[in-house]
Short mmCIF file of C-alpha atoms in Angstrom, two decimals:
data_model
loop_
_atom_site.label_atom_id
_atom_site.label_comp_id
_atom_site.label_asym_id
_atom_site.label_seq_id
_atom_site.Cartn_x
_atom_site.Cartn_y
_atom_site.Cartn_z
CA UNK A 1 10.49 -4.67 -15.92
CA UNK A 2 8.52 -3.67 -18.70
CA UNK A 3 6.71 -0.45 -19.68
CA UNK A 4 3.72 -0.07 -16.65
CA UNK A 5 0.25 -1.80 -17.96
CA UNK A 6 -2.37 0.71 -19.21
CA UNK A 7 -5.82 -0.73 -18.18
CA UNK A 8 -9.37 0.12 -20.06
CA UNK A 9 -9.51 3.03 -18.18
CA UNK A 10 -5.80 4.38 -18.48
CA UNK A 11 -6.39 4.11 -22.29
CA UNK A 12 -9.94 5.69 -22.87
CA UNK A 13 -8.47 8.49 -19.98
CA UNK A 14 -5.76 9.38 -22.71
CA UNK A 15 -7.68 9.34 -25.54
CA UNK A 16 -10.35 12.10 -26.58
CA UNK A 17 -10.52 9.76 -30.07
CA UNK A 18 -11.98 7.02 -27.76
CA UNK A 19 -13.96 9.36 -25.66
CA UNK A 20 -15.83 10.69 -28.44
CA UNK A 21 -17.23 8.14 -29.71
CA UNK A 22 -19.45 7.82 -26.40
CA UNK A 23 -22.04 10.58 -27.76
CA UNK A 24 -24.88 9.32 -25.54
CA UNK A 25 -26.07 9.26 -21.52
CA UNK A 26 -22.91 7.13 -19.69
CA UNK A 27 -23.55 4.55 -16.96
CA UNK A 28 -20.78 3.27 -15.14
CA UNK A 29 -20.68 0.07 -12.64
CA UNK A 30 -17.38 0.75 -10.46
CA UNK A 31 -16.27 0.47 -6.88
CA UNK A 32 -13.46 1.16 -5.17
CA UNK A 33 -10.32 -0.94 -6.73
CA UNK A 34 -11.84 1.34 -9.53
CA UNK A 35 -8.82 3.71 -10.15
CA UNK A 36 -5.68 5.12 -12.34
CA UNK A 37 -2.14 4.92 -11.83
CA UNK A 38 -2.64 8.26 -10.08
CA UNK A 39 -5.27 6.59 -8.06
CA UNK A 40 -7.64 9.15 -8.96
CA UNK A 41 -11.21 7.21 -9.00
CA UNK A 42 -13.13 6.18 -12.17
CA UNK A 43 -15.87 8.50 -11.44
CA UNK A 44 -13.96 11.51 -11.02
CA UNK A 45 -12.30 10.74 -14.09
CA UNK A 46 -16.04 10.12 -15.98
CA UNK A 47 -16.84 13.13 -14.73
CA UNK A 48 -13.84 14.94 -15.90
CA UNK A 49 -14.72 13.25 -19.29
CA UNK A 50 -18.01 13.14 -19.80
CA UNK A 51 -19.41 15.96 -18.00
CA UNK A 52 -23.30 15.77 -17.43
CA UNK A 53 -23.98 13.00 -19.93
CA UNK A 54 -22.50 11.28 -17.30
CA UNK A 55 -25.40 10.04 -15.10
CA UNK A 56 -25.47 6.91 -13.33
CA UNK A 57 -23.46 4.70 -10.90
CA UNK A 58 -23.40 1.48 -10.27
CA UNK A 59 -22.33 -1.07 -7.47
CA UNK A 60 -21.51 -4.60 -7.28
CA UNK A 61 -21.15 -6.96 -4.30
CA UNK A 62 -19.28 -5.23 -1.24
CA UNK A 63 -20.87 -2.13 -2.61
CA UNK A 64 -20.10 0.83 -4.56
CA UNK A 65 -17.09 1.80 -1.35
CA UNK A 66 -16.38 -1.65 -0.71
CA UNK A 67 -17.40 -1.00 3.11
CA UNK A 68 -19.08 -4.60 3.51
CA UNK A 69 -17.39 -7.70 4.27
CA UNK A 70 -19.79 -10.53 4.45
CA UNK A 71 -22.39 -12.33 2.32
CA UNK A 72 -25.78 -11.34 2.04
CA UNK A 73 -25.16 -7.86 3.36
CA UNK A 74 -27.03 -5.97 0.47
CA UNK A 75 -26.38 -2.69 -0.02
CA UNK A 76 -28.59 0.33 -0.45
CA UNK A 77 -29.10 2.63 -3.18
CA UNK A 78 -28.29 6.14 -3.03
CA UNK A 79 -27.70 9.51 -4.62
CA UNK A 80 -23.96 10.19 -3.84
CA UNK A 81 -23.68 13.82 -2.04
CA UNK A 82 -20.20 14.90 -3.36
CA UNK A 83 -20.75 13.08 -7.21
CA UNK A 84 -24.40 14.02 -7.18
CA UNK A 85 -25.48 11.16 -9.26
CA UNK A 86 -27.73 8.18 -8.18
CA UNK A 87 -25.30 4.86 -7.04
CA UNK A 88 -27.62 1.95 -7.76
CA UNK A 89 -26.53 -1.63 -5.99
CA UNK A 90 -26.84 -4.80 -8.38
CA UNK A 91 -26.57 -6.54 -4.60
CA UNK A 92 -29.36 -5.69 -3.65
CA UNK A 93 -33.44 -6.76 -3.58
CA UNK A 94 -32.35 -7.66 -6.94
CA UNK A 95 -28.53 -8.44 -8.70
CA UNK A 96 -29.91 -7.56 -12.08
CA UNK A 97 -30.35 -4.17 -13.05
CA UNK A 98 -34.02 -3.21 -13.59
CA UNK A 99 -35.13 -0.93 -16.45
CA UNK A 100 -35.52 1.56 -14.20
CA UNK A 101 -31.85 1.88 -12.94
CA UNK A 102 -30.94 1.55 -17.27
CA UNK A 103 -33.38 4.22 -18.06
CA UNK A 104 -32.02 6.38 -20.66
CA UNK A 105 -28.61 5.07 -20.54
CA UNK A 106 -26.86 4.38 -23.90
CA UNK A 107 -23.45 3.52 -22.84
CA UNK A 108 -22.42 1.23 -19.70
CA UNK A 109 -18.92 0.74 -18.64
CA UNK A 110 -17.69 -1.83 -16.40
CA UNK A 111 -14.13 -1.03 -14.61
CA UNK A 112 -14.24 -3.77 -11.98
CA UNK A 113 -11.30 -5.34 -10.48
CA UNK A 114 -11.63 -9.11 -10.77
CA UNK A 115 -9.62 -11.69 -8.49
CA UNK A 116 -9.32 -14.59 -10.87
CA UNK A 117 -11.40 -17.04 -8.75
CA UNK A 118 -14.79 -18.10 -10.18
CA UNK A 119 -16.41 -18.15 -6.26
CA UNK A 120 -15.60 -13.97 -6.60
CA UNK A 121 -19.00 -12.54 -7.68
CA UNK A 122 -17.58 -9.45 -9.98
CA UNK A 123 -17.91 -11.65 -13.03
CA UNK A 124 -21.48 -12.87 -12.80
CA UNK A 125 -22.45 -9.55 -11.94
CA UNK A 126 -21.02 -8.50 -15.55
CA UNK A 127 -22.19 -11.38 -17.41
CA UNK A 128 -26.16 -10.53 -15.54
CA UNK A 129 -25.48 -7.12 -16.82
CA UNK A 130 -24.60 -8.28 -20.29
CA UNK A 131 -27.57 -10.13 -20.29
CA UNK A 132 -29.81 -6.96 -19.28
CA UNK A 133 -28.15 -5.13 -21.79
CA UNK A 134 -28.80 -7.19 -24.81
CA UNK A 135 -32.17 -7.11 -24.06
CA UNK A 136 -32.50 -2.97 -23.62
CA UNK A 137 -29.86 -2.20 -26.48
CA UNK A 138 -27.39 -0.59 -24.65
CA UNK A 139 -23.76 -0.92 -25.22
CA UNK A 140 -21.47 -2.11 -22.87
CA UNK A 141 -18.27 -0.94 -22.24
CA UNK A 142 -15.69 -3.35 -20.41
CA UNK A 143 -12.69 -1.32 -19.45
CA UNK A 144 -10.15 -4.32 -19.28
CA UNK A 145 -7.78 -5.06 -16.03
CA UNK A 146 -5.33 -7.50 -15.01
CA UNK A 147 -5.64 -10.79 -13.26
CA UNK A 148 -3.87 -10.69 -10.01
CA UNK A 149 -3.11 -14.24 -9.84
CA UNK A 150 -1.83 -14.30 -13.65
CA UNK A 151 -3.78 -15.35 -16.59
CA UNK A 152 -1.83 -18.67 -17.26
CA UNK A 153 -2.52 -20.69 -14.44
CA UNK A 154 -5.72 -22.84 -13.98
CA UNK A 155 -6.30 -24.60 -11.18
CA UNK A 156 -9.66 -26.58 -9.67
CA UNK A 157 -12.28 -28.65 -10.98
CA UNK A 158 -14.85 -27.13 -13.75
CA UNK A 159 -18.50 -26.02 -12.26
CA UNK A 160 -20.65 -29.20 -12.11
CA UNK A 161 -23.69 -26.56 -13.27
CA UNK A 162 -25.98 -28.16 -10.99
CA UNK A 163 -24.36 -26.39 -8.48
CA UNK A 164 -24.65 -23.10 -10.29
CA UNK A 165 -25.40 -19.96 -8.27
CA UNK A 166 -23.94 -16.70 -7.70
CA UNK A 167 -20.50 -17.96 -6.53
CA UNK A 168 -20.67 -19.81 -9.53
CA UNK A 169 -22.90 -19.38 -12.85
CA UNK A 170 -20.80 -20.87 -15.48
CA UNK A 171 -18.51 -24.13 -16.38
CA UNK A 172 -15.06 -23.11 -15.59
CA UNK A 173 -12.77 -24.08 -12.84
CA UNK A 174 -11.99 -22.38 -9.78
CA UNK A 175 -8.78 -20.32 -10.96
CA UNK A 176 -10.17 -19.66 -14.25
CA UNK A 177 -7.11 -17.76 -15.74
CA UNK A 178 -8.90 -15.05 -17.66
CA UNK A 179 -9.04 -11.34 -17.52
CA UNK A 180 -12.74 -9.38 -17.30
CA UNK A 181 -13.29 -8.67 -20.58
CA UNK A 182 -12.04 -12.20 -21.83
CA UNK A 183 -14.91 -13.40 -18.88
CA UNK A 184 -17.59 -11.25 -20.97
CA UNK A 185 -16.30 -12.62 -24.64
CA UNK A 186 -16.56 -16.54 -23.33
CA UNK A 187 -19.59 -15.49 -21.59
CA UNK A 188 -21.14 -13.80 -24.95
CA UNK A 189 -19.94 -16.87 -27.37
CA UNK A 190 -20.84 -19.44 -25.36
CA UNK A 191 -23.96 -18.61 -22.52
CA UNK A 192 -25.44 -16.05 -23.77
CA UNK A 193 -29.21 -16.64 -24.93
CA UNK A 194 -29.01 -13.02 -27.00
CA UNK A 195 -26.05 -10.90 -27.39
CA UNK A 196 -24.95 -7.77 -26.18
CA UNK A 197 -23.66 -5.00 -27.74
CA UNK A 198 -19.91 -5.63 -26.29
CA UNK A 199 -17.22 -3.16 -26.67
CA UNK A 200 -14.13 -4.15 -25.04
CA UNK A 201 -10.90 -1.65 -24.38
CA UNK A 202 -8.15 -3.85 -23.40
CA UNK A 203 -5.04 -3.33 -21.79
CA UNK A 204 -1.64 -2.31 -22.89
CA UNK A 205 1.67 -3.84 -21.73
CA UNK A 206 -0.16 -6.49 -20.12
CA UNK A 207 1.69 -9.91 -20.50
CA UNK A 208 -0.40 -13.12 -19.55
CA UNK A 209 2.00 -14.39 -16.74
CA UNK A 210 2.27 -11.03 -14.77
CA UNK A 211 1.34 -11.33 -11.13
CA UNK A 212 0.37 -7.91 -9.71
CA UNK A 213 3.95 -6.79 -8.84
CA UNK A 214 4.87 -7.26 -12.12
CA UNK A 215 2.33 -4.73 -13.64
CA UNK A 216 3.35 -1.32 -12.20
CA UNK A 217 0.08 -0.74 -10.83
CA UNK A 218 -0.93 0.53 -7.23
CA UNK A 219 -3.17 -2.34 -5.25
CA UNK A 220 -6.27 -1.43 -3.81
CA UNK A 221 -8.32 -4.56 -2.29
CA UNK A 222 -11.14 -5.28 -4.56
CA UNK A 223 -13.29 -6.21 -1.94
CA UNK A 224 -12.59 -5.82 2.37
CA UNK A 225 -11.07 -9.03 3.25
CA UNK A 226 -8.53 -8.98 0.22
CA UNK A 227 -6.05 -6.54 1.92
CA UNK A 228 -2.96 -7.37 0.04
CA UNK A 229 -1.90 -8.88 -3.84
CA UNK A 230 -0.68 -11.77 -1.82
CA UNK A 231 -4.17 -12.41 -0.26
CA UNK A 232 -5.68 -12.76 -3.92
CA UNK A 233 -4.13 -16.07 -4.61
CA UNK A 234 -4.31 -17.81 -0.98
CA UNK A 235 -7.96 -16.57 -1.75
CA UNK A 236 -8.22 -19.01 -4.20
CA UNK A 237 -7.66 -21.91 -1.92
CA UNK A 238 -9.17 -20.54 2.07
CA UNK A 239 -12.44 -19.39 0.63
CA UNK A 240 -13.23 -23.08 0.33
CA UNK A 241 -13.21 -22.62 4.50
CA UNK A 242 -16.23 -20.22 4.29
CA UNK A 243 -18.56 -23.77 3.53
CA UNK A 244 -17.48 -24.98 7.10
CA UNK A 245 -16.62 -23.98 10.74
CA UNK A 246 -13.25 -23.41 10.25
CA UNK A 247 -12.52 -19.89 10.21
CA UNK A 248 -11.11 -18.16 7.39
CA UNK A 249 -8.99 -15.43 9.16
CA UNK A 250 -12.43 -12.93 8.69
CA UNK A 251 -12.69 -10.57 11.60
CA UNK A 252 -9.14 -10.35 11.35
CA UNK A 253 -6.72 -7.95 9.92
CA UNK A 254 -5.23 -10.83 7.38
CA UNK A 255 -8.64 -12.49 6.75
CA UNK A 256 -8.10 -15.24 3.94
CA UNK A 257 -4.42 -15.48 4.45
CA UNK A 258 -4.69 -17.96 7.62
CA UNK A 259 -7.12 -20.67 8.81
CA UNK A 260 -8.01 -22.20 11.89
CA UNK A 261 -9.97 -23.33 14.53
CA UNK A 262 -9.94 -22.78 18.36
CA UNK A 263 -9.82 -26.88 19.07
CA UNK A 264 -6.59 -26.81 16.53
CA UNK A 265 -3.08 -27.10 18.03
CA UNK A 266 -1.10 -25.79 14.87
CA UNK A 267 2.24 -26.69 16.40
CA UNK A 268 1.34 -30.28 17.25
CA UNK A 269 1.16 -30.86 13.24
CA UNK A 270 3.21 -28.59 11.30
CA UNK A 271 5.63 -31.63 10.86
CA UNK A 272 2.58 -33.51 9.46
CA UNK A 273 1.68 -30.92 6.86
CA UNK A 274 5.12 -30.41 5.81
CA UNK A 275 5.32 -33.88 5.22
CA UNK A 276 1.93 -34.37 3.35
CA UNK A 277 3.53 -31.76 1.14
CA UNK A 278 6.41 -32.75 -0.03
CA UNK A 279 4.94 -36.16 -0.84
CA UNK A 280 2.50 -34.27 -2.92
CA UNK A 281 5.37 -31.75 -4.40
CA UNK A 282 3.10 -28.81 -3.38
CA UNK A 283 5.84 -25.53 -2.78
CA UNK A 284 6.00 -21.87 -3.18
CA UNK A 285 4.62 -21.15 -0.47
CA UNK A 286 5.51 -21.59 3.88
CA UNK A 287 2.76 -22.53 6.80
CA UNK A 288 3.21 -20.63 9.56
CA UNK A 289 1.47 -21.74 12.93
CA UNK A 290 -0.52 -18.94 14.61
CA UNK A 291 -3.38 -17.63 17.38
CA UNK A 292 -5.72 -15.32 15.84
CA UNK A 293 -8.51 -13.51 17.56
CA UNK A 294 -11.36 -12.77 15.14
CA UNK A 295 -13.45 -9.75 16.74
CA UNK A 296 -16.22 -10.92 15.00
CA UNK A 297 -17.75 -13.72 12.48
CA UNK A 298 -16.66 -17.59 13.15
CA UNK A 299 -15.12 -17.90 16.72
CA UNK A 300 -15.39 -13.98 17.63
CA UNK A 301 -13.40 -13.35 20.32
CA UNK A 302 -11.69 -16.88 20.98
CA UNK A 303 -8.49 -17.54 19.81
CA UNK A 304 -8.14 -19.36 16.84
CA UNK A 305 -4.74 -22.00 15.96
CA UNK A 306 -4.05 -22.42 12.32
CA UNK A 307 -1.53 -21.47 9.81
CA UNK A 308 -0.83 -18.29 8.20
CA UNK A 309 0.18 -19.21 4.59
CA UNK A 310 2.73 -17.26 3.26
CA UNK A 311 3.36 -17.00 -0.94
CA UNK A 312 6.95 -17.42 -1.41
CA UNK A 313 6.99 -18.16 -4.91
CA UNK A 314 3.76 -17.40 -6.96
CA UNK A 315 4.95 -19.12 -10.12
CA UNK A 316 4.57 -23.08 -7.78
CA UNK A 317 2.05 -21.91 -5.92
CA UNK A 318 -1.25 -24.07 -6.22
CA UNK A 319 -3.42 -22.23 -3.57
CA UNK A 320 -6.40 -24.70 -4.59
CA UNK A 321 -4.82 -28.00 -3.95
CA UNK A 322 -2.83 -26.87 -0.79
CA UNK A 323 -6.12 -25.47 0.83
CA UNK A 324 -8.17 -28.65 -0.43
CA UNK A 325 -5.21 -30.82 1.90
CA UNK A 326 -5.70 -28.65 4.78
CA UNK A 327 -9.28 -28.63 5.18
CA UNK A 328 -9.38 -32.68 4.49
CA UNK A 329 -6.73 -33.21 7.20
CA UNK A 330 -8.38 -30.94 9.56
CA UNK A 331 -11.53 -32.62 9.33
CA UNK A 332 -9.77 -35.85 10.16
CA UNK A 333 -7.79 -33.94 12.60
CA UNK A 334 -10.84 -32.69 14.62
CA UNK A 335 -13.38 -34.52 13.57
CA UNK A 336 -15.02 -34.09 17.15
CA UNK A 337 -15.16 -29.90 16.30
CA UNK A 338 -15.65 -29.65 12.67
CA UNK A 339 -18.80 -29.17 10.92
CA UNK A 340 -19.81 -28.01 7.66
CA UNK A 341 -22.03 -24.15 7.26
CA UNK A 342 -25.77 -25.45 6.80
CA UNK A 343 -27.48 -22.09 6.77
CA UNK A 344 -28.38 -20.58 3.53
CA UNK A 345 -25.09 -19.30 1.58
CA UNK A 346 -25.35 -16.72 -1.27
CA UNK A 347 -29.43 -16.94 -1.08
CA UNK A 348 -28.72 -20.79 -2.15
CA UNK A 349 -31.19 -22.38 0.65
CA UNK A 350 -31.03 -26.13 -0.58
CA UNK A 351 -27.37 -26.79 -1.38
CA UNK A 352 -24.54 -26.68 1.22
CA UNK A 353 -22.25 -23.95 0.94
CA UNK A 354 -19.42 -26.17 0.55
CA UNK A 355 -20.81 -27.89 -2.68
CA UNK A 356 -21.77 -24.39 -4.09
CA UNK A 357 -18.10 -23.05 -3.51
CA UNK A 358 -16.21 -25.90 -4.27
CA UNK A 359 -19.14 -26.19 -7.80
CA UNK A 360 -19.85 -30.01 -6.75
CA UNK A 361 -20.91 -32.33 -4.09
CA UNK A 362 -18.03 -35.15 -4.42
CA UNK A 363 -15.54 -33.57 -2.08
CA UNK A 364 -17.77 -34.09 0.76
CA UNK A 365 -16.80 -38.10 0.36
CA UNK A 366 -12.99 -37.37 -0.38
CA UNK A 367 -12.85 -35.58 2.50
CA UNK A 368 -13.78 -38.66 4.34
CA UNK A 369 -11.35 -41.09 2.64
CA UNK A 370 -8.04 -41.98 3.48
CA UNK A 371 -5.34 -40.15 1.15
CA UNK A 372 -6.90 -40.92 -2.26
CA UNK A 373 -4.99 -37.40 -3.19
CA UNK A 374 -5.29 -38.60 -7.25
CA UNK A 375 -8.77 -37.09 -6.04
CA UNK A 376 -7.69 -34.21 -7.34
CA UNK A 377 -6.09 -34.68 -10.81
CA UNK A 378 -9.45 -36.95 -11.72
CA UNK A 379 -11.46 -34.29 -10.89
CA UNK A 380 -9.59 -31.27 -12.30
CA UNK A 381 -8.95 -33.09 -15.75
CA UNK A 382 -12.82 -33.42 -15.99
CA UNK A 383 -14.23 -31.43 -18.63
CA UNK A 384 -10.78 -29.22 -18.75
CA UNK A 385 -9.86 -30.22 -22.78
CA UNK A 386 -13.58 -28.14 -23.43
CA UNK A 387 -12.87 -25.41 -21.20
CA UNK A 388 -9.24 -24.98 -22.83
CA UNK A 389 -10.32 -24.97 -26.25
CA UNK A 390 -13.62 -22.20 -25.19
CA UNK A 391 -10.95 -19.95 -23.30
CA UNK A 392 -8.42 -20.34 -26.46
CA UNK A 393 -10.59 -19.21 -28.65
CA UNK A 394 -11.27 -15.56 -26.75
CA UNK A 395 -8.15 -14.75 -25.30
CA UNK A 396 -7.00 -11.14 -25.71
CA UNK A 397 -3.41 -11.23 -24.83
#
């Protein structure tokens, strides 16, 4: 393997150069994911760097500690009693930062570890912030990190923006195949109404096709229910499960690696999946049939049958089309027990959750139909030729 990646932060860490030419008060939105090699913590390295012009915290979705799993669990503010600096939450009453929380801030950093998979919120929590920022003059700082599922490989339909909400704000497709600081360049040439003042330090060593073994680089789940590198890319796929009653392995200890349903017998049609595909040349990856118990969220405490999908090659995997497959034969499976989520998702109260994930409303019929799996070329060539030529034009690396 190559020489270990340096991230944004491994880079300005080793360089006083860099360091210096941050002269003003620091701001820095961070959570837990948010470390070195060492795995010593952004903040105690801002500290260590910037001393008392060091002064503000801030917190994304799943909060500064990444101690909350679900949606629409806001997070408070607080002063931190070891760091002694304020933590402010952008999800919270609000998910843009007031001018109050940027009072005399000059620089803000973002070191945010991004999954790859536009439904994540990290991204549209940066490109909010960008937006803030242009309007207050303050510069912002994205301290670059790898994609865990590779920056090559797109996958999904683009976002039908009528379907645009914080699980989606922009048109790209599902496994967008860009890095953070390549999300806040497209974001600045192409949605932007005024632009920020955008500093970018990008990685070293990084190669585009690197999955997360490949970068030398300790994991730490970006968010709860993303326990392992592995769960990143079936993430890209099961989340689609969150818009329906079928759990997604949450209140489990391998949430988003398995799916299910307590009506399911997983046994019963493992031979049917394997056969659906092979016709559809879908591989790198194994279904395993399980039980799982969630202790809370969909079916707590009943045991769930499903599959646990294991990666076994990342380079075939296509965790979007295989999870699409599943939940359209399981609705025909169990049509009797399945239902799609029609309570407000993501404070969206008028769309269904499964339009707003999946970023349009035309799956709901597929769903329904009989095979028709050239569903899912049509739809993912839509619009890609734009989106290819936008990302080409900001790439990094």
């Amino acid at each position: 393997m190559s020489s270990k990646v340096l991230t944004g932060l491994a880079k300005l860490r080793a360089s006083h150069d860099l360091q210096s030419r941050f002269s003003g008060n620091v701001g820095l939105l961070c959570h837990s994911a948010s470390v070195d090699t060492d795995f010593k913590h952004s903040v105690e390295i801002f500290i260590d760097m910037f001393g008392e012009k060091f002064k503000k915290i801030y917190g994304p979705q799943h909060g500064f500690v990444t101690d909350v799993q679900d949606n629409m669990i806001e997070t408070d503010h607080f002063v931190h009693p070891y760091f002694k600096r304020p933590v402010y939450s952008l999800y919270s009453e609000t998910r843009i930062p007031t001018d109050e929380m940027l009072q005399d801030i000059d620089h803000l950093f973002v070191d945010l570890q991004d999954v790859g998979t536009r439904i994540y919120t990290y991204i549209y929590t940066l490109t909010l912030l960008l937006e803030k920022c242009s309007e207050k003059d303050i510069e912002v700082i994205v301290l670059d990190r790898p994609n865990p599922v590779d920056a090559t490989t797109i996958e999904g339909n683009i976002l039908d923006t009528r379907f645009s909400s914080f699980v989606g704000r922009h048109p790209i497709p599902v496994r967008h195949a860009l890095t953070m600081a390549e999300v806040a360049k497209m974001h600045q040439k192409n949605w932007a109404s005024s632009l920020a003042n955008l500093q970018i330090i990008s990685m070293e060593n990084y190669k585009r096709e690197m999955d997360w073994s490949e970068t030398g680089l300790p994991y730490v789940n970006p968010s709860p229910n993303l326990a392992t590198p592995d769960s990143c890319y079936t993430f890209v796929g099961t989340v689609l499960f969150e818009g329906t009653n079928l759990s997604e392995g949450r209140g489990t200890t391998r949430a988003l690696e398995q799916i299910g349903h307590p009506r399911f017998d997983p046994w019963k049609y493992q031979a049917h999946f394997q056969s659906i595909f092979e016709e559809l040349e879908l591989a790198g990856f194994q279904l395993r049939p399980v039980n799982f118990y969630p202790m809370f969220q969909k079916h707590e405490h009943q045991s769930c049958g499903g599959y646990f999908i294991h990666v076994t090659d990342k380079k075939k995997f296509r965790p979007w089309r295989v999870s699409q497959v599943l939940l359209k034969e399981l609705k025909t499976i169990i049509p009797d027990h399945f239902q799609y989520k029609t309570d407000a998702y993501e404070y969206e109260f008028d769309k269904m959750a499964i339009d707003l994930i999946n970023g349009d409303d035309r799956f709901k019929a597929w769903y329904d139909r009989p095979d028709a799996y050239e569903f899912l070329d049509q739809i993912e060539e839509e619009n890609m030729n734009e989106y290819l030529e936008k990302r080409r034009e900001i790439l990094l690396y």
